[in-house]
């Protein structure tokens, strides 16, 4: 496992962005801030990222269907810079989904899609100041 301690240049640390999409009724089962915090804590506890580098956002959807019918769901899209092993990504994905399943047993559809961003093509405020 690669941990954030393995990166001597902290300014170039591979940070994650986690977008949570959920049915609006999920907010009746867990407070939005508690959902954000749960995902942040599970991500930080993985040891793969510095806690202050983790970004988590939530979008609640009023209009949706699951299997053709209205119903609760939680889906996460997890963006991270390339370089992590498949084992690390799988362990992180399962860690977060298991925590959500435990906290939200009433939600039958909980999923996470791990997406890699190409490190060479990623731009942010810090790396654009180097040019």
PDB file of C-alpha atoms in Angstrom:
ATOM      1  CA  UNK A   1       0.000   0.000   0.000  1.00  0.00           C
ATOM      2  CA  UNK A   2       1.210   3.502  -0.835  1.00  0.00           C
ATOM      3  CA  UNK A   3       0.456   5.988   1.935  1.00  0.00           C
ATOM      4  CA  UNK A   4       0.695   9.737   1.843  1.00  0.00           C
ATOM      5  CA  UNK A   5       3.967   9.437   3.802  1.00  0.00           C
ATOM      6  CA  UNK A   6       5.502   7.917   0.649  1.00  0.00           C
ATOM      7  CA  UNK A   7       5.272  11.265  -1.146  1.00  0.00           C
ATOM      8  CA  UNK A   8       8.122  13.597  -0.137  1.00  0.00           C
ATOM      9  CA  UNK A   9       6.643  16.479  -2.164  1.00  0.00           C
ATOM     10  CA  UNK A  10       3.459  17.125  -0.206  1.00  0.00           C
ATOM     11  CA  UNK A  11       2.447  19.873  -2.646  1.00  0.00           C
ATOM     12  CA  UNK A  12       2.038  17.194  -5.344  1.00  0.00           C
ATOM     13  CA  UNK A  13       0.071  14.814  -3.157  1.00  0.00           C
ATOM     14  CA  UNK A  14      -2.580  12.773  -4.973  1.00  0.00           C
ATOM     15  CA  UNK A  15      -5.787  14.089  -3.490  1.00  0.00           C
ATOM     16  CA  UNK A  16      -9.208  12.554  -3.952  1.00  0.00           C
ATOM     17  CA  UNK A  17     -12.471  14.186  -4.939  1.00  0.00           C
ATOM     18  CA  UNK A  18     -15.544  12.252  -3.885  1.00  0.00           C
ATOM     19  CA  UNK A  19     -18.916  13.162  -5.351  1.00  0.00           C
ATOM     20  CA  UNK A  20     -21.872  11.631  -3.543  1.00  0.00           C
ATOM     21  CA  UNK A  21     -25.140  11.403  -5.419  1.00  0.00           C
ATOM     22  CA  UNK A  22     -28.168  10.322  -3.437  1.00  0.00           C
ATOM     23  CA  UNK A  23     -31.935  10.344  -3.494  1.00  0.00           C
ATOM     24  CA  UNK A  24     -33.276  13.294  -1.530  1.00  0.00           C
ATOM     25  CA  UNK A  25     -35.041  10.918   0.898  1.00  0.00           C
ATOM     26  CA  UNK A  26     -31.640   9.661   2.067  1.00  0.00           C
ATOM     27  CA  UNK A  27     -31.349  12.976   3.936  1.00  0.00           C
ATOM     28  CA  UNK A  28     -34.221  11.749   6.136  1.00  0.00           C
ATOM     29  CA  UNK A  29     -32.102   8.741   7.136  1.00  0.00           C
ATOM     30  CA  UNK A  30     -28.809  10.554   7.705  1.00  0.00           C
ATOM     31  CA  UNK A  31     -28.057  14.261   7.973  1.00  0.00           C
ATOM     32  CA  UNK A  32     -26.197  15.478   4.877  1.00  0.00           C
ATOM     33  CA  UNK A  33     -23.242  16.676   6.959  1.00  0.00           C
ATOM     34  CA  UNK A  34     -23.069  13.299   8.716  1.00  0.00           C
ATOM     35  CA  UNK A  35     -22.984  11.540   5.333  1.00  0.00           C
ATOM     36  CA  UNK A  36     -20.155  13.802   4.166  1.00  0.00           C
ATOM     37  CA  UNK A  37     -18.290  13.206   7.417  1.00  0.00           C
ATOM     38  CA  UNK A  38     -18.704   9.429   7.249  1.00  0.00           C
ATOM     39  CA  UNK A  39     -17.182   9.303   3.766  1.00  0.00           C
ATOM     40  CA  UNK A  40     -14.399  11.708   4.762  1.00  0.00           C
ATOM     41  CA  UNK A  41     -13.545   9.686   7.870  1.00  0.00           C
ATOM     42  CA  UNK A  42     -13.469   6.380   5.987  1.00  0.00           C
ATOM     43  CA  UNK A  43     -11.281   7.880   3.279  1.00  0.00           C
ATOM     44  CA  UNK A  44      -8.893   9.386   5.841  1.00  0.00           C
ATOM     45  CA  UNK A  45      -8.760   6.156   7.861  1.00  0.00           C
ATOM     46  CA  UNK A  46      -7.531   4.306   4.772  1.00  0.00           C
ATOM     47  CA  UNK A  47      -4.146   5.976   5.245  1.00  0.00           C
ATOM     48  CA  UNK A  48      -3.928   6.732   1.528  1.00  0.00           C
ATOM     49  CA  UNK A  49      -4.493  10.479   1.787  1.00  0.00           C
ATOM     50  CA  UNK A  50      -3.854  13.401   4.080  1.00  0.00           C
ATOM     51  CA  UNK A  51      -7.176  14.242   5.731  1.00  0.00           C
ATOM     52  CA  UNK A  52      -6.897  17.917   4.780  1.00  0.00           C
ATOM     53  CA  UNK A  53      -6.603  16.965   1.086  1.00  0.00           C
ATOM     54  CA  UNK A  54      -9.861  14.981   0.915  1.00  0.00           C
ATOM     55  CA  UNK A  55     -12.743  16.719  -0.854  1.00  0.00           C
ATOM     56  CA  UNK A  56     -16.289  15.371  -0.488  1.00  0.00           C
ATOM     57  CA  UNK A  57     -19.429  16.855  -2.065  1.00  0.00           C
ATOM     58  CA  UNK A  58     -23.068  15.802  -1.959  1.00  0.00           C
ATOM     59  CA  UNK A  59     -25.842  16.217  -4.511  1.00  0.00           C
ATOM     60  CA  UNK A  60     -29.333  15.183  -3.468  1.00  0.00           C
ATOM     61  CA  UNK A  61     -31.661  14.257  -6.329  1.00  0.00           C
ATOM     62  CA  UNK A  62     -35.385  14.811  -6.181  1.00  0.00           C
ATOM     63  CA  UNK A  63     -36.161  13.140  -9.501  1.00  0.00           C
ATOM     64  CA  UNK A  64     -34.715   9.655  -9.905  1.00  0.00           C
ATOM     65  CA  UNK A  65     -35.600   6.018 -10.311  1.00  0.00           C
ATOM     66  CA  UNK A  66     -33.951   2.765  -9.349  1.00  0.00           C
ATOM     67  CA  UNK A  67     -35.029  -0.198 -11.448  1.00  0.00           C
ATOM     68  CA  UNK A  68     -37.752   1.945 -13.007  1.00  0.00           C
ATOM     69  CA  UNK A  69     -39.277   2.997  -9.672  1.00  0.00           C
ATOM     70  CA  UNK A  70     -38.595   5.801  -7.197  1.00  0.00           C
ATOM     71  CA  UNK A  71     -36.386   4.570  -4.397  1.00  0.00           C
ATOM     72  CA  UNK A  72     -33.445   5.469  -2.213  1.00  0.00           C
ATOM     73  CA  UNK A  73     -29.906   5.159  -3.536  1.00  0.00           C
ATOM     74  CA  UNK A  74     -26.414   6.377  -2.771  1.00  0.00           C
ATOM     75  CA  UNK A  75     -23.775   6.418  -5.495  1.00  0.00           C
ATOM     76  CA  UNK A  76     -20.258   7.765  -5.088  1.00  0.00           C
ATOM     77  CA  UNK A  77     -17.923   8.817  -7.861  1.00  0.00           C
ATOM     78  CA  UNK A  78     -14.423   8.833  -6.453  1.00  0.00           C
ATOM     79  CA  UNK A  79     -11.765  10.656  -8.495  1.00  0.00           C
ATOM     80  CA  UNK A  80      -8.101  10.218  -7.673  1.00  0.00           C
ATOM     81  CA  UNK A  81      -4.849  10.807  -9.478  1.00  0.00           C
ATOM     82  CA  UNK A  82      -3.259   7.825 -11.165  1.00  0.00           C
ATOM     83  CA  UNK A  83      -0.637   5.788  -9.372  1.00  0.00           C
ATOM     84  CA  UNK A  84      -2.596   3.780  -6.814  1.00  0.00           C
ATOM     85  CA  UNK A  85      -2.629   0.004  -7.053  1.00  0.00           C
ATOM     86  CA  UNK A  86      -5.842  -1.824  -7.890  1.00  0.00           C
ATOM     87  CA  UNK A  87      -5.646  -3.440  -4.445  1.00  0.00           C
ATOM     88  CA  UNK A  88      -5.533  -0.034  -2.714  1.00  0.00           C
ATOM     89  CA  UNK A  89      -8.430   1.281  -4.802  1.00  0.00           C
ATOM     90  CA  UNK A  90     -10.508  -1.855  -4.183  1.00  0.00           C
ATOM     91  CA  UNK A  91      -9.825  -1.736  -0.438  1.00  0.00           C
ATOM     92  CA  UNK A  92     -10.797   1.953  -0.290  1.00  0.00           C
ATOM     93  CA  UNK A  93     -13.959   1.355  -2.313  1.00  0.00           C
ATOM     94  CA  UNK A  94     -15.068  -1.539  -0.155  1.00  0.00           C
ATOM     95  CA  UNK A  95     -14.203   0.281   3.066  1.00  0.00           C
ATOM     96  CA  UNK A  96     -16.477   3.200   2.143  1.00  0.00           C
ATOM     97  CA  UNK A  97     -19.337   1.065   0.778  1.00  0.00           C
ATOM     98  CA  UNK A  98     -19.291  -1.213   3.833  1.00  0.00           C
ATOM     99  CA  UNK A  99     -19.480   1.797   6.158  1.00  0.00           C
ATOM    100  CA  UNK A 100     -22.429   3.171   4.180  1.00  0.00           C
ATOM    101  CA  UNK A 101     -24.231  -0.191   4.160  1.00  0.00           C
ATOM    102  CA  UNK A 102     -23.765  -0.430   7.925  1.00  0.00           C
ATOM    103  CA  UNK A 103     -25.024   3.132   8.515  1.00  0.00           C
ATOM    104  CA  UNK A 104     -27.831   2.984   5.916  1.00  0.00           C
ATOM    105  CA  UNK A 105     -29.284  -0.541   5.996  1.00  0.00           C
ATOM    106  CA  UNK A 106     -32.597   0.801   4.620  1.00  0.00           C
ATOM    107  CA  UNK A 107     -30.931   1.866   1.338  1.00  0.00           C
ATOM    108  CA  UNK A 108     -30.838  -1.110  -1.036  1.00  0.00           C
ATOM    109  CA  UNK A 109     -28.687   0.527  -3.703  1.00  0.00           C
ATOM    110  CA  UNK A 110     -25.263   1.736  -2.563  1.00  0.00           C
ATOM    111  CA  UNK A 111     -22.372   1.830  -5.037  1.00  0.00           C
ATOM    112  CA  UNK A 112     -19.011   3.467  -5.669  1.00  0.00           C
ATOM    113  CA  UNK A 113     -17.231   4.078  -8.968  1.00  0.00           C
ATOM    114  CA  UNK A 114     -13.471   4.637  -8.648  1.00  0.00           C
ATOM    115  CA  UNK A 115     -12.070   6.810 -11.459  1.00  0.00           C
ATOM    116  CA  UNK A 116      -8.457   7.643 -12.131  1.00  0.00           C
ATOM    117  CA  UNK A 117      -7.413  11.035 -13.435  1.00  0.00           C
ATOM    118  CA  UNK A 118      -4.280  11.172 -15.556  1.00  0.00           C
ATOM    119  CA  UNK A 119      -1.645  12.822 -13.411  1.00  0.00           C
ATOM    120  CA  UNK A 120       0.006  14.405 -16.474  1.00  0.00           C
ATOM    121  CA  UNK A 121      -3.225  16.087 -17.570  1.00  0.00           C
ATOM    122  CA  UNK A 122      -4.568  17.186 -14.190  1.00  0.00           C
ATOM    123  CA  UNK A 123      -4.362  20.889 -13.386  1.00  0.00           C
ATOM    124  CA  UNK A 124      -5.102  22.752 -10.203  1.00  0.00           C
ATOM    125  CA  UNK A 125      -4.204  26.040  -8.589  1.00  0.00           C
ATOM    126  CA  UNK A 126      -0.870  24.780  -7.216  1.00  0.00           C
ATOM    127  CA  UNK A 127       0.525  23.166 -10.325  1.00  0.00           C
ATOM    128  CA  UNK A 128      -0.543  26.034 -12.606  1.00  0.00           C
ATOM    129  CA  UNK A 129       1.537  28.490 -10.599  1.00  0.00           C
ATOM    130  CA  UNK A 130       4.698  26.574 -11.551  1.00  0.00           C
ATOM    131  CA  UNK A 131       4.485  27.481 -15.256  1.00  0.00           C
TER     132      UNK A 131
END
